[in-house]
Coordinates of C-alpha atoms and ligand atoms in Angstrom, one line a residue:
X207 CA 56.2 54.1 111.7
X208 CA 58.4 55.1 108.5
X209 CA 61.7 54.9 108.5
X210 CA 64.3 57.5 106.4
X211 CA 65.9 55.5 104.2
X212 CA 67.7 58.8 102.2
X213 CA 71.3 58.3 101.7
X214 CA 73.0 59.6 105.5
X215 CA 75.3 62.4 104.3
X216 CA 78.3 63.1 106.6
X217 CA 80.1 66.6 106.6
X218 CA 83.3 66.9 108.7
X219 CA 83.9 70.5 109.3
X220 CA 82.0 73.0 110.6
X221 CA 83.0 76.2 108.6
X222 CA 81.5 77.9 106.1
X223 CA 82.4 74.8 103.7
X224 CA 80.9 72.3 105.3
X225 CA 77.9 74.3 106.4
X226 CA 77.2 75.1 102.8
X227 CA 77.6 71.6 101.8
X228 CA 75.3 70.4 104.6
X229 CA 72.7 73.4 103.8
X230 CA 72.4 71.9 100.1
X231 CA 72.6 68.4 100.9
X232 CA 69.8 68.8 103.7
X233 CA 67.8 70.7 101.3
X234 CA 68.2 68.0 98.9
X235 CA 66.3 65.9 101.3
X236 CA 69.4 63.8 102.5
X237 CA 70.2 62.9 106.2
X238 CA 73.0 65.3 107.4
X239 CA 75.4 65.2 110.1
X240 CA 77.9 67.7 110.4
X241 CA 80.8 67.4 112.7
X242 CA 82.8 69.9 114.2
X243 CA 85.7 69.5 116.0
X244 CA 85.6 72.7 118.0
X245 CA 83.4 74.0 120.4
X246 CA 82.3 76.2 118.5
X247 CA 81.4 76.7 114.7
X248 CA 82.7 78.9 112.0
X249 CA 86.6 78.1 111.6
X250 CA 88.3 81.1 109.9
X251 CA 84.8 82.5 109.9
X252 CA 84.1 82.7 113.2
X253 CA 83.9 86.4 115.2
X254 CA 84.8 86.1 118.7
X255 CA 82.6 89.0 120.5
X256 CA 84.2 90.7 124.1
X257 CA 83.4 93.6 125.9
X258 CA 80.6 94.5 122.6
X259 CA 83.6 94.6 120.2
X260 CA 83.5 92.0 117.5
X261 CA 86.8 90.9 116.1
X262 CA 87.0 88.3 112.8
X263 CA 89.8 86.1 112.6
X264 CA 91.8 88.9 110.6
X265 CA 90.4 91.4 108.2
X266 CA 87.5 90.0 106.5
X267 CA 86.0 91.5 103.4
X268 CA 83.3 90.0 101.4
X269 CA 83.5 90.4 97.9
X270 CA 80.2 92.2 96.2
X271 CA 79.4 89.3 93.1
X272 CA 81.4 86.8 93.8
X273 CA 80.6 83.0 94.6
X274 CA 79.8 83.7 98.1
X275 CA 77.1 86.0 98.1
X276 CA 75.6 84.2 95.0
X277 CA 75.2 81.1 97.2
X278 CA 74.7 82.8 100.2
X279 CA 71.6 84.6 98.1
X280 CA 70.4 81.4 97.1
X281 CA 70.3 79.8 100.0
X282 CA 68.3 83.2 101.3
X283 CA 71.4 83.7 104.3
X284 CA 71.5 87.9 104.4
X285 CA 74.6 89.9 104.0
X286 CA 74.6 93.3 105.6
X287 CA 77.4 95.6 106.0
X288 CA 79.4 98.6 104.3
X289 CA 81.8 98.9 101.6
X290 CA 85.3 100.4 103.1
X291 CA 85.6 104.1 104.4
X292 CA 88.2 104.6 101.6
X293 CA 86.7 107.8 100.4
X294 CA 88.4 110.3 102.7
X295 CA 91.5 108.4 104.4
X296 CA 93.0 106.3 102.1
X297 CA 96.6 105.9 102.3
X298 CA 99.7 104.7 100.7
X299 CA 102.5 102.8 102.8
X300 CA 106.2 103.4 101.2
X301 CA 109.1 104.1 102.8
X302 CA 107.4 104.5 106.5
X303 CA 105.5 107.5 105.5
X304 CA 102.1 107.4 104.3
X305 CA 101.0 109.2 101.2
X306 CA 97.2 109.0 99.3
X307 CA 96.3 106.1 98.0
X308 CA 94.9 106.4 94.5
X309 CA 91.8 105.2 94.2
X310 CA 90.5 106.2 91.2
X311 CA 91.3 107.9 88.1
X312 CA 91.6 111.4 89.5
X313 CA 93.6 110.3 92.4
X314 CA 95.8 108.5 90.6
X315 CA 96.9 111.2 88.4
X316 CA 97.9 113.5 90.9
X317 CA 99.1 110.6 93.3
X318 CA 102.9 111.2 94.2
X319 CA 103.6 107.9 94.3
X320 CA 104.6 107.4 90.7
X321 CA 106.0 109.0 88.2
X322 CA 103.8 110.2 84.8
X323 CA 105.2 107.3 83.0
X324 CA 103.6 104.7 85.7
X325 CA 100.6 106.4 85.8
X326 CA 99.7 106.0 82.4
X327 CA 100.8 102.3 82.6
X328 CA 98.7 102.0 85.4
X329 CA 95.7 103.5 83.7
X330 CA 96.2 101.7 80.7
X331 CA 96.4 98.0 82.2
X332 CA 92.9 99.3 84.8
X333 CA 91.7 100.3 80.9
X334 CA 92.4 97.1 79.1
X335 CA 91.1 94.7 82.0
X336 CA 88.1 94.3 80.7
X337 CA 89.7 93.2 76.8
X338 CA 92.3 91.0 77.9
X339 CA 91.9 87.3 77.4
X340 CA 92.4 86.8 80.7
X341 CA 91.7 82.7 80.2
X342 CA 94.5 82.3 78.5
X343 CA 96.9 83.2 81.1
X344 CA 96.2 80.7 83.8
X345 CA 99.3 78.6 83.6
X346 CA 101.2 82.3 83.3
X347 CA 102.3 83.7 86.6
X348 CA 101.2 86.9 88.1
X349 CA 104.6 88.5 88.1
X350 CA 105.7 87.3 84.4
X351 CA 102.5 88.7 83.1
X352 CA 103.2 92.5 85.2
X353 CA 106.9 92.0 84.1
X354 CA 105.4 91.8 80.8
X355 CA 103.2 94.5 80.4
X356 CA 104.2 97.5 82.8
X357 CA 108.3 98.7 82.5
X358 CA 107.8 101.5 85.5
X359 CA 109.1 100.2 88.7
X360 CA 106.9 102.0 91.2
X361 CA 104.1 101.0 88.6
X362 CA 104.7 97.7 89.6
X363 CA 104.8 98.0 93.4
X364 CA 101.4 99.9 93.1
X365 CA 99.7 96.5 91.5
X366 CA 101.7 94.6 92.9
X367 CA 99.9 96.2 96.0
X368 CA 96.2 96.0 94.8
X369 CA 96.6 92.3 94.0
X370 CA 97.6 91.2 97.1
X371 CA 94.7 93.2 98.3
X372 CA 92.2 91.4 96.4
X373 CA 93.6 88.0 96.4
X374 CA 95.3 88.1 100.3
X375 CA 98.3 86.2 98.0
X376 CA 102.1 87.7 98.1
X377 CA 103.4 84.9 96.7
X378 CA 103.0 86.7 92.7
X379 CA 105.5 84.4 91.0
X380 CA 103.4 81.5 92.0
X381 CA 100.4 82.6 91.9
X382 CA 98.5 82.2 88.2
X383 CA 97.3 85.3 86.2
X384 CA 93.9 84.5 85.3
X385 CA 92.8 84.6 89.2
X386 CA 94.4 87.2 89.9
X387 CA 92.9 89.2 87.6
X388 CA 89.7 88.2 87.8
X389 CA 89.8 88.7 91.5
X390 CA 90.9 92.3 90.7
X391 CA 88.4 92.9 88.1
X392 CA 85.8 91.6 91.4
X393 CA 87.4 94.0 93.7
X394 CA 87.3 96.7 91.5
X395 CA 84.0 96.2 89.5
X396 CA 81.6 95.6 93.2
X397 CA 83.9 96.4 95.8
X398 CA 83.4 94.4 99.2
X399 CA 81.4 94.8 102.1
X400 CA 82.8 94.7 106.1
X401 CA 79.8 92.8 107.6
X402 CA 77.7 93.9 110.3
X403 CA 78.4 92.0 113.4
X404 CA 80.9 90.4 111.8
X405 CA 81.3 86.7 109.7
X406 CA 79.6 85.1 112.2
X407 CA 76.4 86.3 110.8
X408 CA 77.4 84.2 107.8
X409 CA 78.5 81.1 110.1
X410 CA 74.9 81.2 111.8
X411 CA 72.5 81.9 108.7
X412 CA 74.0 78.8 107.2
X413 CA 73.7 77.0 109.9
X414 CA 70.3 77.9 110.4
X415 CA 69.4 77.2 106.6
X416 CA 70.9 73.6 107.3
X417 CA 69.3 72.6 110.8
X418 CA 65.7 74.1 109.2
X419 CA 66.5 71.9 106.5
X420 CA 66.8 68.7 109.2
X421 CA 70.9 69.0 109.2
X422 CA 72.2 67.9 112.7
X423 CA 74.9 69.5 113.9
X424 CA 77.5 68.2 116.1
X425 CA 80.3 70.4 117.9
X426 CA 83.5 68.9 120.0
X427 CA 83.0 66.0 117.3
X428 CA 86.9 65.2 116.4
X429 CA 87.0 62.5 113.2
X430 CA 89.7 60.6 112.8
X431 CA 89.0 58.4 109.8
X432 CA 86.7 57.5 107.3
X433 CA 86.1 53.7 107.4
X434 CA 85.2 52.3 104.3
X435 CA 84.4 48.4 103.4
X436 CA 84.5 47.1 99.8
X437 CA 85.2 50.8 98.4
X438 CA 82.1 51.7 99.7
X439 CA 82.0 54.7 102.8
X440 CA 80.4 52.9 106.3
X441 CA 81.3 55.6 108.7
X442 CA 83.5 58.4 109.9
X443 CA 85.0 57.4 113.4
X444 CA 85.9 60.0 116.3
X445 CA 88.5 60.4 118.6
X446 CA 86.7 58.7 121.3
X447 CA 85.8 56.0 119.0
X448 CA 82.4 56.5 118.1
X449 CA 81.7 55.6 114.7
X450 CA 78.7 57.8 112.7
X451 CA 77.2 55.3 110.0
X452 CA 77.1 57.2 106.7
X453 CA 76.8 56.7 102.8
X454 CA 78.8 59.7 101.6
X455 CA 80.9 62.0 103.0
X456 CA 82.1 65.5 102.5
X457 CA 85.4 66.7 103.6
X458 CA 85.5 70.1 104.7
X459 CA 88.8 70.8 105.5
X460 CA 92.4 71.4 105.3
X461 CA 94.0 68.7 102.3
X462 CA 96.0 67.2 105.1
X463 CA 93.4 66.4 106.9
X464 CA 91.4 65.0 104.3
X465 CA 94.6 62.9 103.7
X466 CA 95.2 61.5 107.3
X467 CA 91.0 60.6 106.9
X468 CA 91.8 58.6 104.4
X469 CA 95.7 57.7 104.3
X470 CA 95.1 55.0 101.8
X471 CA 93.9 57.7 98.8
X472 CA 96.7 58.9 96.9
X473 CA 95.1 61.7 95.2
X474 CA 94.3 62.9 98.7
X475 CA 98.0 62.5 99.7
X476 CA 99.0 64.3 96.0
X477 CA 96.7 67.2 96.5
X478 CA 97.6 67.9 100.1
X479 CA 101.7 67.3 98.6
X480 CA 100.8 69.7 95.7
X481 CA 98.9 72.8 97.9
X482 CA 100.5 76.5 99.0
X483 CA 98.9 77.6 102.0
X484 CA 98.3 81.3 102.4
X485 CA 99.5 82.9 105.6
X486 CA 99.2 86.3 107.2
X487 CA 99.8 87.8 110.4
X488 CA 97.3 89.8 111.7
X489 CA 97.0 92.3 114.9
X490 CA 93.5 92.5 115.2
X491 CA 92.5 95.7 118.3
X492 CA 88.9 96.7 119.5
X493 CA 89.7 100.7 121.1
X494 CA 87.9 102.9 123.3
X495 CA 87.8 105.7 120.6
X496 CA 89.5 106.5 117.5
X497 CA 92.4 109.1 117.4
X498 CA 92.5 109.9 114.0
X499 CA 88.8 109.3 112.3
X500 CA 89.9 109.9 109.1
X501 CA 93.0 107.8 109.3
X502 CA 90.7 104.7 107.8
X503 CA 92.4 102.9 105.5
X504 CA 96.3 101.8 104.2
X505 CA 97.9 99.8 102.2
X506 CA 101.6 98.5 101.9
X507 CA 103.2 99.8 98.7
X508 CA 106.8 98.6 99.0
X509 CA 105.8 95.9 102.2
X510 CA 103.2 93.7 101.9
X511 CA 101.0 95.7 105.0
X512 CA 97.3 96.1 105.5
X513 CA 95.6 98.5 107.9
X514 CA 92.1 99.6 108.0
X515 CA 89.2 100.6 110.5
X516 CA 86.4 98.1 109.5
X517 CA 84.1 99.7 111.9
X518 CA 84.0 102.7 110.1
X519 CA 82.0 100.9 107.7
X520 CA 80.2 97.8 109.3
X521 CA 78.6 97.8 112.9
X522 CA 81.3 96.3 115.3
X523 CA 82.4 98.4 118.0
X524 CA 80.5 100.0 121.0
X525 CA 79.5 102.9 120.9
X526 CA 82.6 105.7 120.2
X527 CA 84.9 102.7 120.1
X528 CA 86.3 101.3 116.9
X529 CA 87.7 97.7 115.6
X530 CA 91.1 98.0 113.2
X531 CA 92.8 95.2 111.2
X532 CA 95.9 95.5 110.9
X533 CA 97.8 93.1 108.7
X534 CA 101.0 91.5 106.8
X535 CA 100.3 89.5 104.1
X536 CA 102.8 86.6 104.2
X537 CA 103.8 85.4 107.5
X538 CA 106.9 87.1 108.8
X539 CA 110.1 85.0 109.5
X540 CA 109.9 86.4 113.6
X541 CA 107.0 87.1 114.6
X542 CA 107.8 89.1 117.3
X543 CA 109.4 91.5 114.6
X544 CA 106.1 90.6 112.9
X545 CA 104.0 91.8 115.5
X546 CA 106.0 95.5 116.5
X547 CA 105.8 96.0 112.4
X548 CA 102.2 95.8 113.1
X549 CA 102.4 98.0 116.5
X550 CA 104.2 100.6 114.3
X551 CA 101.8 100.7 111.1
X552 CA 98.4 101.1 113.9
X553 CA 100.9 104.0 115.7
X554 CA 101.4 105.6 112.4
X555 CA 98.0 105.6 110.9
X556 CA 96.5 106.1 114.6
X557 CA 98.6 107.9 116.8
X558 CA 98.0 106.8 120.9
X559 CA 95.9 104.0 119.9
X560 CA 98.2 102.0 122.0
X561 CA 96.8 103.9 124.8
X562 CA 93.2 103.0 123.9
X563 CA 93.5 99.5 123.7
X564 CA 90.6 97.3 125.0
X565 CA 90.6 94.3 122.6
X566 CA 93.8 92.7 121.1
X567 CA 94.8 89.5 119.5
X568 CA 98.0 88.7 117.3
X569 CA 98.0 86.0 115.0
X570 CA 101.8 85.6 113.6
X571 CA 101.1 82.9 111.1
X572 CA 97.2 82.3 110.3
X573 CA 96.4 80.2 107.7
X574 CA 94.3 82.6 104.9
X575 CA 93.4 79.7 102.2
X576 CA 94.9 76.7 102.4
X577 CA 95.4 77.2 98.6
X578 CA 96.0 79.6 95.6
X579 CA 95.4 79.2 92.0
X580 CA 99.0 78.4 90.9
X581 CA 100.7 79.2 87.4
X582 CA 102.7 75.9 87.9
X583 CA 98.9 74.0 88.1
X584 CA 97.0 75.8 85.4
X585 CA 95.2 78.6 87.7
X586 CA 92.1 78.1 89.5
X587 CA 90.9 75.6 86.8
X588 CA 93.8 73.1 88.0
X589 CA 92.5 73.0 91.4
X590 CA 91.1 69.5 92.5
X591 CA 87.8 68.5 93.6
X592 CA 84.6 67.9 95.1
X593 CA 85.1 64.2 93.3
X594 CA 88.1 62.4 95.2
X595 CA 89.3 60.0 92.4
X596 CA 89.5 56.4 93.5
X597 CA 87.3 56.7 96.8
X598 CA 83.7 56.4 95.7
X599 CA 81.5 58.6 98.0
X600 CA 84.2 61.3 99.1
X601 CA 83.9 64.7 98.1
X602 CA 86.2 67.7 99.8
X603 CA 84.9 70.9 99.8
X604 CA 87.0 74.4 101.4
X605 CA 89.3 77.1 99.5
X606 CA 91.3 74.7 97.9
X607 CA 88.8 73.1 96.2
X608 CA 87.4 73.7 92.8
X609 CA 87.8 75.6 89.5
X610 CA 86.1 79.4 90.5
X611 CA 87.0 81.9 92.9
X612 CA 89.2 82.9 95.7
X613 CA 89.0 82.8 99.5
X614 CA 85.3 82.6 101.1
X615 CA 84.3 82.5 97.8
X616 CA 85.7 79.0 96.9
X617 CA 84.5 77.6 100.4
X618 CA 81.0 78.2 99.3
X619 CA 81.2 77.3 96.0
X620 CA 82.9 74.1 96.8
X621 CA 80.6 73.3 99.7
X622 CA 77.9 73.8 97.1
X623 CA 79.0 71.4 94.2
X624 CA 80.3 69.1 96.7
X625 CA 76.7 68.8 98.1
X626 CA 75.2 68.7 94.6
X627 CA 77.6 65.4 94.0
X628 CA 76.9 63.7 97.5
X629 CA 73.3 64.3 96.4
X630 CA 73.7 62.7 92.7
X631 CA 71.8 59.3 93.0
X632 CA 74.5 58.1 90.8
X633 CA 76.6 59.3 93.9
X634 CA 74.6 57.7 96.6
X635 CA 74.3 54.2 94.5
X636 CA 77.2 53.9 92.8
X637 CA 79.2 56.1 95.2
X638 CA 80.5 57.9 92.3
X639 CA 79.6 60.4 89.8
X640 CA 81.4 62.0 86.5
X641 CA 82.8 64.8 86.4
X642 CA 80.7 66.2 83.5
X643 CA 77.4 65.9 85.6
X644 CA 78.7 68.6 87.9
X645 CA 76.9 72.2 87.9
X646 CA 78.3 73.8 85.3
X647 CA 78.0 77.2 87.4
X648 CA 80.8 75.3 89.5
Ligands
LIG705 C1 93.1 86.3 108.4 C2 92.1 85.9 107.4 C3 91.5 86.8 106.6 C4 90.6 86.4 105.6 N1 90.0 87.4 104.8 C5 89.1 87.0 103.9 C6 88.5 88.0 103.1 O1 88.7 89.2 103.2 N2 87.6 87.5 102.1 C7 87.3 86.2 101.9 O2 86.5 85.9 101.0 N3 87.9 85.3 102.7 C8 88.8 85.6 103.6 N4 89.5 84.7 104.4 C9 89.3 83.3 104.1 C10 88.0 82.7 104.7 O3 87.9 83.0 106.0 C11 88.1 81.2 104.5 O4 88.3 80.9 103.1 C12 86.9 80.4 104.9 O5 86.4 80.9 106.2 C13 87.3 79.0 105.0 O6 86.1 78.2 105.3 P1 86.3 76.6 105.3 O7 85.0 76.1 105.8 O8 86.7 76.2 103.9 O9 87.5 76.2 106.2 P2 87.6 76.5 107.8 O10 87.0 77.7 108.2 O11 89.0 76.2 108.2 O12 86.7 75.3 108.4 C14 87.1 74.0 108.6 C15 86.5 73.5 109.8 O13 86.8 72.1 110.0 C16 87.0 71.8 111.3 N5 87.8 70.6 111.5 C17 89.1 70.5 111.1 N6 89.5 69.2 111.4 C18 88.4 68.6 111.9 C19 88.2 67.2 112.3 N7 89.2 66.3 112.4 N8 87.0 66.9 112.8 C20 85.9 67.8 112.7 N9 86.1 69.0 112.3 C21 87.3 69.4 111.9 C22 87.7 73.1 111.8 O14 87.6 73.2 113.2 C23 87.0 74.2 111.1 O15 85.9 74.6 111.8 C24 90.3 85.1 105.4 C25 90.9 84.1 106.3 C26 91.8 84.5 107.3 C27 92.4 83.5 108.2

């Protein structure tokens, strides 16, 4: 008989972190155990399918070249879908009236939503994207640096509009620069994709990629705390009490939770302190048919609103029927105000569709990222992580976590370089490894 003596590698948190992290690690030839809390996996990825429509948690775009697909390409997970149907009914939200969106160059010359003056500062700034040292303006905020560069009022509310499109933040004076415009320069260079069938498709090729790869996975699987004994990690203990031996283990969570694990960790405690969750409220409707077909697509110009038909593009409605997202970025102050806001803006761009409703769920406050690159922190660069100073064989891994990317994007590149420290020797004997030896791709 032989007996696996590889270091036991426990992730808590099934989402698309702590898959990732578990895929690698388990590739890496570790012993992995990945524990859920839910029934189900997926967290914010997760697609709840009823009566053949299938709804994401919110609107869910994945962005073309960015983090996630390059590690979701890697690990050979597929990523099918289209990009949005933005071609024909793209509009503009401003003063309760919708008007076109412009979308490219043509468009946004003869777009009535600014005057000439904003239009050639708009064109100028999409111009110079690809000049600017954009490095050197993570510790400026996103709103100094527009303040800075574009005078025209509506020229502002128009980027201010596509950045909160790419990044999902509407918090600008916060927010650092740098990621924002890399972000835009993403969404704008490869576009996104809706997915087929929605996220889950993501939740369950990673999944798959890990159990092939000898990862055990463990729904309904509450932890409570990590025990450790002489610095060293022992086990994660559940709710019922059941403790899971392990060596190293991967946080895959929310930086509060990561903190109550391990109470005793004051960088946990700091980092959690120190994070700016990003919220939205979503109304997200499966209908029988679609009133307006070309009505597939609008964005809030002077209110931070999101509304588009994402089965126009990606397989998730039966057939004739049609899933919309309709969504505020930032959530409201009532949400019952928050929700008939949303009511109005799927009236408006879909008139009757109240009428037609088969699927609906509202989310008044849903957290988006549980962080943003902030100006205050030096950008994306300042965020912490995988290494948890001062607990030997912790690493956290999510969208908080990590100097690239936004969203899904950090998720997946975290749960990657966190899995690539767990599986460090240095990290399984010493329980530690230097920051330097990380990936530089992360
Ligand atoms: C409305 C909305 C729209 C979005 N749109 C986009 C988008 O367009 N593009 C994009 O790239 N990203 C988007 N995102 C972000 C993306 O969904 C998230 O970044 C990503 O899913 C987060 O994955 P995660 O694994 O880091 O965290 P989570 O999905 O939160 O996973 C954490 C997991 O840990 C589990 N857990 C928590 N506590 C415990 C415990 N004590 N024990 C065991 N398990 C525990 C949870 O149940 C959960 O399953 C959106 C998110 C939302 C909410």
């Amino acid at each position: 008989m032989t007996t696996n003596t590889a270091a036991r590698v426990v992730v808590v948190g099934g989402g698309l972190a702590g898959l990732t992290a578990a895929a690698y690690a388990a590739r890496a030839g570790r012993r992995v155990t990945v524990l859920e809390k839910a029934t189900e996996l997926g967290g914010r990825a997760a697609t709840h399918e009823k009566k053949g429509f299938s709804l994401n948690i919110g609107p869910h775009a994945l962005y073309r070249g960015g983090e996630a697909e390059h590690v979701l390409a890697e690990l050979g997970v597929e990523t099918k879908g289209g990009p949005p149907a933005t071609s024909s009914g793209a509009y503009a939200l401003q003063g309760g009236l919708l008007r076109a969106l412009p979308t490219g160059p043509v468009s946004l010359l003869t777009s009535s939503l600014l005057p000439l003056v904003g239009k050639i500062e708009v064109a100028r700034l999409l111009a110079r994207l690809d000049s600017l040292d954009v490095a050197s303006l993570a510790g400026t905020s996103f709103e100094a640096f527009l303040r800075a560069k574009v005078r025209t009022p509506e020229a502002r509310d128009v980027i201010r509009a596509l950045i909160r499109l790419s990044t999902y933040t509407p918090d600008l004076e916060r927010l650092a620069a740098d990621a924002a415009l890399e972000q835009f320069k993403l969404a704008t260079t490869r576009g996104v994709i809706y997915l087929h069938d929605g996220w889950r498709t993501l939740v369950q090729g990673l999944a798959e990629v890990a159990r092939a790869a000898g990862a055990e996975i463990v729904a309904s699987a509450k932890a409570v705390s990590v025990i450790r004994e002489d610095g060293r990690v022992k086990a994660v203990r559940l709710v019922d009490g059941a403790e899971i031996p392990a060596d190293v283990v991967i946080l895959a969570a929310s930086p509060s939770f990561a903190s109550s694990l391990l109470p005793d960790v004051p960088a946990l405690a700091d980092w959690a302190a120190a994070a700016i969750p990003v919220t939205a409220a979503c109304l997200d409707v499966g209908l029988s048919r679609l009133p307006q077909p070309r009505n597939t697509f609008a964005l809030g110009i002077d209110q931070p609103l999101y509304f588009s038909v994402h089965s126009a593009s990606a397989r998730l409605a039966p057939e004739g029927g049609a899933v919309i997202h309709v969504a505020r970025y930032g959530a409201p102050n009532d949400p019952r105000a928050g929700e008939r806001e949303l009511e109005e803006v799927l009236e408006l761009l879909q008139p009757g569709a109240k009428h037609l409703v088969v699927e609906r769920r509202y989310l008044p406050s849903i957290t988006v990222a549980h962080d943003f690159p902030q100006a205050a922190r030096g950008g994306a660069r300042g965020r912490p992580g995988p290494l948890v100073p001062g607990a030997p064989g912790v690493f956290v891994a999510g969208d908080w976590v990590g100097p690239v990317g936004m969203l899904a994007d950090v998720s997946l590149a975290s749960g990657r370089a966190a899995a690539q420290a767990a599986t460090r020797r240095e990290a399984n004997v010493l329980g530690q490894v230097r920051v330097k030896d990380l990936d530089a791709r992360v």
